[in-house]
Coordinates of C-alpha atoms and ligand atoms in Angstrom, one line a residue:
M25 CA 130.1 91.1 25.4
N26 CA 127.1 92.2 23.5
L27 CA 124.4 93.9 25.4
T28 CA 122.3 94.1 22.2
T29 CA 122.1 90.5 20.9
D30 CA 121.9 89.2 24.5
R31 CA 118.7 91.2 24.8
G32 CA 117.3 89.9 21.5
L33 CA 117.6 93.4 20.1
S34 CA 119.7 92.3 17.2
A35 CA 116.3 91.6 15.3
Y36 CA 116.0 95.3 15.4
G37 CA 119.1 97.3 15.6
E38 CA 122.2 97.9 17.6
P39 CA 121.7 100.4 20.5
P40 CA 125.0 101.8 22.4
Q41 CA 126.6 99.7 25.1
P42 CA 127.1 101.9 28.2
R43 CA 129.2 101.1 31.4
G44 CA 129.3 102.2 35.1
A45 CA 126.8 104.8 36.3
Q46 CA 125.7 105.4 32.7
L47 CA 124.6 101.7 32.7
L48 CA 122.7 102.1 35.8
N49 CA 120.9 105.2 34.5
D50 CA 119.9 103.6 31.5
P51 CA 116.3 102.0 32.2
L52 CA 116.3 99.5 29.3
L53 CA 119.8 98.0 30.4
N54 CA 119.7 98.7 34.1
K55 CA 119.4 95.5 36.4
G56 CA 119.9 97.3 39.7
S57 CA 120.6 95.1 42.5
A58 CA 120.6 92.1 40.2
F59 CA 123.8 92.9 38.5
T60 CA 126.0 89.8 39.3
D61 CA 129.5 90.1 40.9
Q62 CA 131.1 89.3 37.6
E63 CA 129.2 92.0 35.7
R64 CA 130.1 94.6 38.7
D65 CA 133.6 94.0 37.9
A66 CA 133.5 93.7 34.1
L67 CA 131.4 96.9 33.8
G68 CA 132.8 99.2 36.5
L69 CA 129.8 98.9 38.8
R70 CA 131.8 98.1 41.9
G71 CA 130.8 100.2 44.7
L72 CA 128.1 101.7 42.9
L73 CA 125.6 99.1 44.2
P74 CA 125.0 97.8 47.8
P75 CA 127.0 94.4 47.9
R76 CA 124.0 91.9 48.3
V77 CA 123.2 90.6 44.6
F78 CA 119.3 90.0 44.3
T79 CA 117.5 87.6 41.8
I80 CA 114.9 89.3 39.7
E81 CA 112.1 87.1 41.4
E82 CA 113.3 88.9 44.8
Q83 CA 113.3 92.3 43.2
V84 CA 109.6 91.7 42.0
Q85 CA 108.5 90.7 45.5
R86 CA 110.3 93.7 46.9
S87 CA 108.6 95.9 44.3
L88 CA 105.2 94.2 44.9
G89 CA 105.5 94.9 48.6
S90 CA 106.5 98.4 48.3
L91 CA 103.6 99.0 45.7
R92 CA 100.9 97.3 47.8
R93 CA 101.8 99.6 50.8
K94 CA 100.9 102.7 48.8
P95 CA 97.8 104.1 49.9
N96 CA 96.0 104.8 46.7
A97 CA 95.9 103.8 42.9
I98 CA 97.5 107.2 41.8
E99 CA 100.5 106.7 44.2
K100 CA 100.9 103.1 42.9
Y101 CA 100.9 104.6 39.2
I102 CA 103.5 107.0 40.4
F103 CA 105.6 104.3 41.8
L104 CA 105.3 102.1 38.7
T105 CA 106.3 105.0 36.5
A106 CA 109.4 105.6 38.7
L107 CA 110.2 102.1 38.4
Q108 CA 109.7 101.9 34.6
N109 CA 112.1 105.2 34.5
R110 CA 114.6 103.3 36.4
N111 CA 114.4 99.6 35.4
E112 CA 112.4 98.5 32.3
T113 CA 113.1 94.7 32.6
L114 CA 111.8 94.6 36.4
F115 CA 108.8 96.8 35.5
Y116 CA 107.6 94.8 32.8
R117 CA 108.3 91.5 34.7
L118 CA 106.4 92.8 37.5
V119 CA 103.3 93.7 35.1
T120 CA 103.7 90.6 33.3
D121 CA 103.7 88.3 36.3
H122 CA 100.7 90.2 37.9
V123 CA 99.0 91.5 35.0
E124 CA 95.4 91.5 36.5
E125 CA 96.7 93.7 39.4
M126 CA 98.9 95.9 37.3
V127 CA 96.8 96.7 34.1
P128 CA 94.1 98.9 36.1
L129 CA 97.2 100.8 37.4
I130 CA 99.1 101.3 34.5
Y131 CA 96.1 101.9 32.2
T132 CA 92.4 102.5 32.7
P133 CA 90.9 103.5 35.2
T134 CA 94.1 104.9 36.8
V135 CA 95.5 106.4 33.6
G136 CA 92.6 108.7 33.6
Q137 CA 93.2 110.3 36.8
A138 CA 97.0 110.1 36.1
C139 CA 96.2 112.3 32.9
L140 CA 94.3 114.7 35.1
E141 CA 97.2 115.0 37.3
Y142 CA 99.9 114.7 34.9
G143 CA 101.1 118.2 35.4
S144 CA 101.5 118.1 39.2
N145 CA 102.8 114.5 39.1
F146 CA 105.3 115.3 36.2
R147 CA 108.6 114.1 37.3
R148 CA 110.7 113.1 34.1
P149 CA 109.6 113.4 30.5
R150 CA 108.7 110.2 28.6
G151 CA 108.2 110.5 24.9
L152 CA 108.2 113.7 22.6
F153 CA 106.0 116.8 23.0
I154 CA 105.6 118.6 19.6
S155 CA 103.7 121.7 19.7
I156 CA 102.1 123.7 17.0
K157 CA 104.9 126.2 17.5
D158 CA 107.3 123.7 16.2
R159 CA 106.0 123.8 12.7
G160 CA 108.9 123.9 10.4
H161 CA 110.9 121.8 12.7
I162 CA 109.1 118.5 13.3
A163 CA 111.7 116.4 11.5
E164 CA 114.5 118.0 13.6
I165 CA 112.6 117.3 16.7
L166 CA 112.0 113.5 15.9
R167 CA 115.6 113.2 15.5
H168 CA 116.0 114.3 18.9
W169 CA 114.6 111.0 20.2
P170 CA 117.6 109.3 21.7
H171 CA 116.7 105.6 20.3
E172 CA 117.5 104.7 16.7
G173 CA 114.8 103.6 14.4
A174 CA 111.5 104.0 16.5
R175 CA 109.1 101.2 15.0
L176 CA 105.9 101.9 16.9
I177 CA 104.5 105.3 17.6
V178 CA 101.3 106.1 19.6
V179 CA 100.4 109.7 19.3
T180 CA 97.5 111.8 20.5
D181 CA 96.7 115.5 20.5
G182 CA 94.7 115.1 23.6
E183 CA 91.4 116.2 22.5
R184 CA 89.5 113.2 23.7
I185 CA 91.1 111.5 26.4
L186 CA 89.3 108.3 27.6
G187 CA 85.7 109.7 28.4
L188 CA 87.4 112.7 30.0
G189 CA 87.4 115.1 27.1
D190 CA 90.1 117.8 26.3
L191 CA 93.0 117.5 28.5
G192 CA 95.8 118.9 25.9
A193 CA 99.3 117.9 26.6
L194 CA 98.1 116.2 29.9
G195 CA 97.1 113.3 27.6
M196 CA 100.6 112.1 27.3
G197 CA 99.7 109.7 29.9
I198 CA 97.8 107.6 27.2
P199 CA 100.5 107.0 24.6
V200 CA 102.8 106.2 27.4
G201 CA 100.3 103.7 28.9
K202 CA 99.2 102.3 25.6
L203 CA 102.8 101.6 24.6
S204 CA 103.6 100.0 28.1
L205 CA 100.9 97.6 27.2
Y206 CA 102.1 96.8 23.9
T207 CA 105.3 95.6 25.6
A208 CA 103.7 93.9 28.4
C209 CA 100.8 92.2 26.6
A210 CA 102.5 91.6 23.2
G211 CA 106.3 91.7 23.8
V212 CA 107.1 94.7 21.5
H213 CA 110.5 95.7 22.7
P214 CA 110.5 99.0 24.5
Y215 CA 113.4 100.3 23.1
Y216 CA 111.5 100.8 19.7
T217 CA 108.4 102.3 21.1
L218 CA 107.8 106.2 21.1
P219 CA 104.9 108.2 22.6
I220 CA 104.3 111.5 21.0
T221 CA 101.8 114.3 22.2
L222 CA 101.0 116.8 19.6
D223 CA 100.2 120.1 21.6
V224 CA 97.9 122.2 19.2
G225 CA 96.5 124.2 22.4
T226 CA 93.2 123.1 24.3
D227 CA 89.6 124.3 24.6
N228 CA 89.5 123.3 28.3
E229 CA 89.3 126.7 29.8
K230 CA 90.5 125.2 33.4
L231 CA 93.9 124.5 31.7
H232 CA 94.3 127.9 30.6
E233 CA 93.8 129.2 34.0
D234 CA 96.0 126.5 35.5
P235 CA 99.3 128.4 36.3
F236 CA 101.1 124.9 36.2
Y237 CA 99.5 123.6 33.2
I238 CA 102.3 121.9 31.1
G239 CA 101.1 122.8 27.6
L240 CA 100.3 125.7 25.6
R241 CA 97.7 128.0 27.2
Q242 CA 95.7 128.7 24.0
K243 CA 92.7 127.6 22.0
R244 CA 93.1 124.5 19.9
A245 CA 94.3 125.1 16.5
R246 CA 91.8 124.0 13.8
G247 CA 91.3 124.0 10.2
E248 CA 94.0 124.7 7.7
E249 CA 96.5 125.4 10.4
Y250 CA 95.9 122.1 12.1
D251 CA 95.8 120.2 8.9
A252 CA 99.1 121.6 7.7
F253 CA 100.6 120.8 11.2
I254 CA 99.5 117.0 10.8
A255 CA 100.7 117.0 7.4
E256 CA 104.1 118.1 8.2
F257 CA 104.1 115.5 11.3
V258 CA 103.2 112.7 9.1
A259 CA 105.9 113.6 6.3
A260 CA 108.4 113.8 9.1
V261 CA 107.6 110.4 10.6
R262 CA 107.8 109.1 7.1
S263 CA 111.2 110.3 6.6
V264 CA 112.8 110.0 10.1
F265 CA 111.1 106.7 11.1
P266 CA 110.3 104.9 7.8
K267 CA 109.6 101.8 9.3
A268 CA 107.4 102.8 11.9
L269 CA 103.7 101.8 12.7
L270 CA 101.7 104.7 13.9
Q271 CA 98.6 104.5 16.2
W272 CA 96.3 107.5 16.3
E273 CA 95.1 107.8 19.8
D274 CA 92.5 109.9 21.6
F275 CA 91.7 112.5 18.9
G276 CA 88.4 114.3 18.9
N277 CA 86.2 112.5 16.4
T278 CA 86.0 115.7 14.0
N279 CA 89.6 115.0 13.3
A280 CA 89.8 111.2 14.1
F281 CA 87.7 109.8 11.1
R282 CA 89.5 112.2 8.6
L283 CA 93.0 111.7 9.8
L284 CA 92.5 108.0 9.5
H285 CA 90.9 108.1 6.0
D286 CA 93.4 110.6 4.7
Y287 CA 96.5 108.7 6.0
R288 CA 96.1 105.1 6.4
Q289 CA 97.4 104.4 3.0
K290 CA 100.2 107.0 3.0
L291 CA 101.6 105.9 6.6
C292 CA 101.2 102.3 8.0
S293 CA 98.6 103.6 10.8
F294 CA 95.3 102.7 12.4
N295 CA 92.9 104.3 15.1
D296 CA 92.5 102.4 18.0
D297 CA 89.5 104.0 19.2
I298 CA 87.7 103.5 16.0
Q299 CA 89.1 100.0 14.9
G300 CA 90.5 98.4 18.0
T301 CA 87.4 99.2 19.9
A302 CA 85.4 97.8 17.0
A303 CA 87.4 94.6 17.1
V304 CA 87.0 94.0 20.8
A305 CA 83.3 94.6 20.9
L306 CA 82.7 92.4 17.9
A307 CA 84.7 89.6 19.5
G308 CA 82.4 90.0 22.5
L309 CA 79.5 89.8 20.4
I310 CA 80.7 86.6 18.5
A311 CA 81.6 85.0 21.8
A312 CA 78.3 85.9 23.4
L313 CA 76.6 84.0 20.5
R314 CA 77.9 80.6 22.2
L315 CA 75.6 81.7 25.4
T316 CA 72.7 82.9 23.3
G317 CA 72.8 80.6 20.6
G318 CA 71.9 83.0 17.8
R319 CA 73.8 84.0 14.5
L320 CA 75.7 87.4 14.3
R321 CA 73.6 88.3 11.1
D322 CA 70.5 88.1 13.1
Q323 CA 71.5 90.5 15.9
K324 CA 70.1 94.0 16.4
L325 CA 72.6 96.4 18.0
L326 CA 71.6 99.6 19.6
F327 CA 74.3 102.1 20.4
L328 CA 74.3 104.7 22.9
G329 CA 76.9 107.2 21.5
A330 CA 77.5 107.7 17.8
G331 CA 81.1 108.6 17.9
E332 CA 84.4 106.9 16.9
A333 CA 83.9 103.7 19.1
G334 CA 80.3 103.4 18.2
T335 CA 80.3 103.7 14.4
G336 CA 83.6 101.7 14.3
I337 CA 81.9 98.8 16.1
A338 CA 79.0 99.1 13.7
D339 CA 81.2 99.3 10.5
L340 CA 83.2 96.1 11.6
F341 CA 79.8 94.3 12.4
V342 CA 78.8 95.1 9.1
A343 CA 82.0 93.6 7.6
A344 CA 81.3 90.4 9.6
A345 CA 77.6 90.2 8.9
R346 CA 78.4 90.4 5.3
E347 CA 80.7 87.5 5.6
E348 CA 77.6 85.6 6.8
G349 CA 75.6 86.4 3.6
L350 CA 73.8 89.9 4.2
S351 CA 74.2 92.7 2.1
E352 CA 75.7 96.0 3.2
G353 CA 72.3 97.6 3.5
E354 CA 70.9 94.7 5.4
A355 CA 73.9 94.7 7.7
R356 CA 73.6 98.3 8.4
S357 CA 69.9 98.1 9.2
R358 CA 70.8 95.9 12.1
C359 CA 72.7 98.8 13.7
W360 CA 71.0 101.8 15.4
F361 CA 72.3 104.7 17.2
V362 CA 71.1 107.1 20.0
D363 CA 73.2 110.1 20.4
S364 CA 72.7 113.1 22.4
K365 CA 69.7 114.1 20.5
G366 CA 68.0 110.9 20.6
L367 CA 67.6 108.1 17.7
V368 CA 69.7 108.8 14.7
V369 CA 67.0 108.8 12.0
K370 CA 67.2 110.1 8.6
D371 CA 64.8 113.1 8.8
R372 CA 65.8 114.2 12.4
G373 CA 66.0 117.8 11.2
D374 CA 69.8 118.5 12.2
R375 CA 72.9 117.9 10.2
L376 CA 74.3 114.6 10.9
A377 CA 78.0 114.1 11.0
E378 CA 79.2 112.0 8.0
H379 CA 80.1 109.1 10.0
K380 CA 76.5 108.8 11.2
L381 CA 74.8 108.9 8.0
P382 CA 75.2 105.2 6.9
Y383 CA 73.2 104.4 10.0
A384 CA 70.6 107.2 10.0
H385 CA 67.6 104.9 8.9
V386 CA 64.1 105.8 8.0
H387 CA 62.2 105.9 11.2
P388 CA 59.9 108.3 13.2
I389 CA 61.8 110.5 15.8
V390 CA 62.5 108.9 18.9
P391 CA 63.8 111.1 21.6
T392 CA 65.3 108.9 24.4
L393 CA 67.2 105.8 24.9
A394 CA 64.3 104.0 26.9
E395 CA 61.8 104.6 23.9
A396 CA 64.6 103.3 21.2
V397 CA 65.0 100.2 23.2
N398 CA 61.1 99.7 23.4
A399 CA 60.6 100.7 19.7
L400 CA 63.5 98.4 18.3
R401 CA 63.8 95.4 20.5
P402 CA 67.5 95.2 20.2
T403 CA 69.4 92.0 21.2
A404 CA 72.4 94.1 22.3
L405 CA 72.9 97.4 24.0
I406 CA 76.3 99.0 23.6
G407 CA 77.4 102.0 25.5
V408 CA 80.0 104.2 24.1
S409 CA 78.8 107.5 25.0
G410 CA 81.1 108.6 28.0
T411 CA 78.2 109.2 29.9
P412 CA 77.4 107.3 33.2
A413 CA 74.1 106.1 34.5
T414 CA 72.5 106.1 31.2
F415 CA 71.7 102.4 31.1
T416 CA 68.9 102.8 33.8
Q417 CA 67.0 100.0 35.7
E418 CA 64.1 100.7 33.5
I419 CA 66.4 100.2 30.3
V420 CA 68.1 97.1 31.6
A421 CA 65.0 95.6 32.7
E422 CA 63.2 96.0 29.4
M423 CA 66.4 94.4 27.7
A424 CA 66.0 91.5 29.9
R425 CA 62.2 91.4 29.3
L426 CA 63.0 91.2 25.5
N427 CA 65.7 88.9 25.6
A428 CA 66.4 85.7 27.6
R429 CA 70.4 86.8 27.6
P430 CA 70.4 90.4 26.8
V431 CA 73.9 91.5 25.8
I432 CA 74.7 94.7 27.8
F433 CA 78.2 96.4 27.0
A434 CA 78.9 99.5 29.1
L435 CA 82.1 100.3 27.2
S436 CA 82.8 103.9 28.3
N437 CA 86.0 104.6 30.2
P438 CA 87.1 105.1 32.8
T439 CA 85.1 103.3 35.4
S440 CA 83.3 106.5 36.4
K441 CA 82.0 106.9 32.9
A442 CA 80.6 103.3 32.3
E443 CA 76.9 103.4 31.3
C444 CA 76.1 101.1 34.3
T445 CA 77.8 99.1 36.6
A446 CA 78.4 95.4 36.6
E447 CA 76.2 95.0 39.7
Q448 CA 73.5 97.0 38.3
A449 CA 73.5 95.1 34.9
Y450 CA 73.2 91.7 36.7
A451 CA 70.8 92.9 39.5
W452 CA 68.4 94.6 37.1
S453 CA 68.4 91.5 34.7
D454 CA 67.8 88.8 37.3
G455 CA 71.4 87.8 36.6
R456 CA 70.8 87.2 32.8
A457 CA 72.7 90.1 31.4
I458 CA 75.8 89.1 29.3
F459 CA 77.9 92.2 30.7
A460 CA 81.2 93.6 29.5
S461 CA 82.7 97.0 30.5
G462 CA 85.6 98.9 29.2
S463 CA 87.3 99.1 32.7
P464 CA 87.3 96.3 35.0
F465 CA 84.5 95.6 37.5
A466 CA 85.0 93.0 40.3
P467 CA 83.1 89.8 40.2
V468 CA 79.3 90.1 41.5
E469 CA 77.6 87.4 43.6
L470 CA 73.8 87.5 43.1
N471 CA 71.5 84.9 44.6
G472 CA 74.2 82.4 45.1
T473 CA 75.6 82.9 41.7
R474 CA 79.1 84.4 40.9
H475 CA 79.2 86.7 37.8
V476 CA 82.5 87.7 36.4
P477 CA 82.1 90.6 33.9
G478 CA 84.4 90.8 30.8
Q479 CA 86.7 93.5 30.3
G480 CA 85.6 94.7 26.7
N481 CA 88.8 96.7 26.3
N482 CA 90.9 97.1 23.2
I483 CA 93.8 95.9 25.2
Y484 CA 92.8 92.6 24.0
I485 CA 93.2 93.9 20.4
F486 CA 95.8 96.5 19.6
P487 CA 98.9 94.9 21.0
G488 CA 98.6 91.8 19.0
V489 CA 97.6 93.8 15.7
G490 CA 100.4 96.1 16.2
L491 CA 102.8 93.1 16.8
G492 CA 101.6 91.0 13.7
A493 CA 101.8 94.4 11.6
L494 CA 105.4 95.1 12.9
V495 CA 106.8 91.6 12.5
S496 CA 105.5 91.0 9.0
E497 CA 106.4 94.6 8.2
S498 CA 103.2 95.2 6.6
R499 CA 102.6 98.2 4.5
E500 CA 99.1 98.8 5.9
V501 CA 96.8 97.8 8.7
T502 CA 93.6 96.8 6.8
D503 CA 89.9 96.6 8.2
G504 CA 90.4 92.5 7.2
M505 CA 92.9 92.4 9.7
F506 CA 90.7 93.8 12.6
L507 CA 88.0 91.2 11.5
A508 CA 90.7 88.4 11.6
A509 CA 91.6 89.8 15.1
A510 CA 88.2 89.8 16.3
Q511 CA 87.4 86.3 15.2
T512 CA 90.6 85.2 16.6
L513 CA 89.8 86.7 20.0
A514 CA 86.2 85.4 20.1
Q515 CA 87.8 81.9 19.4
L516 CA 90.2 82.1 22.5
V517 CA 87.3 82.4 24.7
Q518 CA 87.1 79.3 26.7
P519 CA 84.3 77.3 27.7
E520 CA 85.3 78.0 31.4
D521 CA 85.0 81.7 30.6
L522 CA 81.6 81.5 29.2
A523 CA 80.4 79.5 32.3
M524 CA 81.4 82.6 34.5
G525 CA 79.4 84.9 32.1
R526 CA 82.7 86.3 30.6
V527 CA 83.0 86.8 26.9
Y528 CA 86.7 87.6 26.9
P529 CA 89.7 85.4 28.0
A530 CA 91.4 86.0 31.3
L531 CA 93.8 88.8 31.2
T532 CA 96.4 86.4 32.5
K533 CA 96.3 84.8 28.9
I534 CA 97.0 88.2 27.3
R535 CA 100.3 87.3 25.9
E536 CA 99.0 84.1 24.3
V537 CA 96.0 86.1 22.9
S538 CA 98.3 88.8 21.6
L539 CA 100.5 86.1 19.8
G540 CA 97.3 84.4 18.2
I541 CA 96.0 87.7 16.9
A542 CA 99.6 88.7 15.8
T543 CA 99.6 85.5 13.7
A544 CA 96.2 86.1 12.3
V545 CA 97.2 89.8 11.1
A546 CA 100.7 88.7 9.9
E547 CA 99.2 85.8 8.0
A548 CA 96.6 88.5 6.5
A549 CA 99.7 90.7 5.6
Y550 CA 101.6 87.7 3.9
A551 CA 98.5 86.7 2.0
Q552 CA 97.4 90.0 0.6
G553 CA 101.0 90.9 -0.6
L554 CA 101.4 93.7 2.0
A555 CA 104.2 92.3 3.8
A556 CA 107.8 93.7 3.2
R557 CA 109.0 90.2 4.5
A558 CA 108.9 86.7 2.9
R559 CA 106.5 84.7 5.0
P560 CA 108.6 82.4 7.4
A561 CA 107.5 78.6 7.4
D562 CA 106.3 79.0 11.1
V563 CA 104.5 82.3 11.5
T564 CA 103.6 81.8 15.1
G565 CA 107.2 80.5 16.1
D566 CA 108.8 83.6 14.2
I567 CA 106.6 86.0 16.1
R568 CA 107.1 84.4 19.5
G569 CA 110.9 84.3 18.9
R570 CA 110.8 88.2 18.6
M571 CA 108.7 88.9 21.6
F572 CA 110.3 90.7 24.3
D573 CA 110.7 88.4 27.4
P574 CA 111.4 90.4 30.7
K575 CA 114.4 88.6 31.9
Y576 CA 117.8 90.0 32.6
P577 CA 120.4 88.7 29.9
S578 CA 123.8 88.0 31.2
Y579 CA 126.4 90.9 30.3
V580 CA 129.5 88.9 30.7
Ligands
NAD164 P1 83.2 110.3 20.6 O1 83.3 111.6 21.3 O2 83.6 110.2 19.4 O3 81.8 109.8 20.7 C1 80.7 110.1 21.9 C2 79.5 109.9 21.4 O4 78.4 109.8 22.5 C3 79.0 111.0 20.6 O5 78.2 110.7 19.5 C4 78.1 111.9 21.6 O6 77.0 112.7 20.8 C5 77.5 110.8 22.4 N1 76.9 110.9 23.7 C6 77.6 111.9 24.7 N2 76.6 111.8 25.7 C7 75.6 111.2 25.4 C8 74.3 111.0 25.9 N3 74.1 111.5 27.3 N4 73.2 110.2 25.4 C9 73.5 109.7 24.2 N5 74.8 110.1 23.5 C10 75.7 110.8 24.0 O7 83.8 109.4 21.6 P2 84.3 107.7 21.4 O8 85.6 107.5 21.0 O9 83.2 107.2 20.7 O10 84.2 107.3 22.9 C11 83.2 107.1 23.5 C12 83.5 106.4 24.9 O11 83.7 105.0 24.7 C13 84.4 107.0 25.9 O12 84.2 107.1 27.2 C14 85.6 106.1 25.7 O13 86.5 105.8 26.9 C15 84.9 104.6 25.3 N6 85.7 103.9 24.7 C16 86.1 102.5 25.1 C17 86.9 101.8 24.6 C18 87.1 100.4 25.1 O14 88.0 99.8 24.9 N7 86.2 99.9 26.0 C19 87.6 102.1 23.4 C20 87.3 103.3 23.0 C21 86.3 104.2 23.5

């Protein structure tokens, strides 16, 4: 008997083979009531389970019933977390088979509330907490991780959790949730995923005062102390998990750009908030062209919010527009930003952060978004400010006056932070808006037409990018890979999606989408000499064969 090869794990490594109660307590191997009579006899399970043997389909139905009886989203999140901690195969089968119902529960918007309540709902640790007090011992702590050879790490320092701000150690819900999506949406085996929270303190005073806060109750470390901590962390990851791909997640923007820049070539890593968001938004813009009829190079984008997400999207748009023949300067001049101080322009009088400088064009001062829309006549309005109710009726109506099909993307998460709702976007534009949001909105009926909003969320991008980089064993995740991911995603939008006004594929297609993106990313790695593996003849088939499929193996 070999539990590992049966589970398809042998491609990666050989975990241990427990029996009896130890087997039931191992969520990666546990089948619960689905252990067969033969397995119960062979593995010392007889008597530890009630006699009736269930199929996984029956277990899914039973779990679904229990889940749906929970009174609210956070109770459902707690139920799903407990299931994940008990039986990962069943958890992923449930999530994969009911992806549209489950993703909003295990990710945005519910994960936002789950982070806020992480301390009070904390039952069993998942992932590693490494605090600034652990300096000098980080490699040792990484070696405490019970699985050998982590291949995929998502790490946060909790400073900018969704649009909710600094949640310190409570941010752990995000790496846990993102890694669940890697498995559910792209079939990365859960054994090789490792969520990490770096606790450097928090500037959220409420947490300092909370007697039950789970993290360090002190101000955030900054400057040299912070940089030295991160440098030690990166060195430790390289030495303990040399094959790992690392995703920087929900760092504050003063650190996010620097860390990406400083480490992307030293450690195979990317920043999802900057690069993943960029690719998903660009894919939406490319797909929208099939409804508006224009070319990408002729679009004018106006962003609300000039942070990681906004400037990331603009940078990737520039790369795509250059492929259509624009110079870098011309492409940049198609992107404009409004931040909390008004339109970002060259002589605004304040010291602009470095990431804004390429988009600080020569233009008179414009204090508000409404005036900026009026002055610039954009074709697309992209909300990445984390500030709700900022796409007002006046602004959306003006976009609809300027464009036959205005593109309105309210990408801020969670739902409570979206710049406008789907209903508002459609109602205020006479149903002409091409709308997408970061968190899901229900379809909207307006004057007899059903509008289905797209979910412009990086869930469409990062699982496939990560899978492609992992399987090809790429040394780096390049900007070109994100561009390829965006183009692939846009191609996968079907005519029937567009007919409903949706510029993203249905979430039910997510595993095929991730496979397509992983193929494009792996092909880029092979073509650019970044892959440590030789290119297999059938790249898609090779990746498909390595995707974790939540089915029980036979252990006897
Ligand atoms: P960030 O902190 O780097 O940037 C936020 C920017 O918004 C800053 O430039 C800030 O000045 C500006 N801003 C804040 N309030 C504003 C206001 N009232 N008017 C104008 N500008 C304002 O954060 P980020 O990483 O860029 O994320 C921003 C938002 O985008 C968050 O809500 C996040 O959840 C969302 N986001 C969504 C996705 C997705 O997949 N849909 C991905 C990443 C980020």
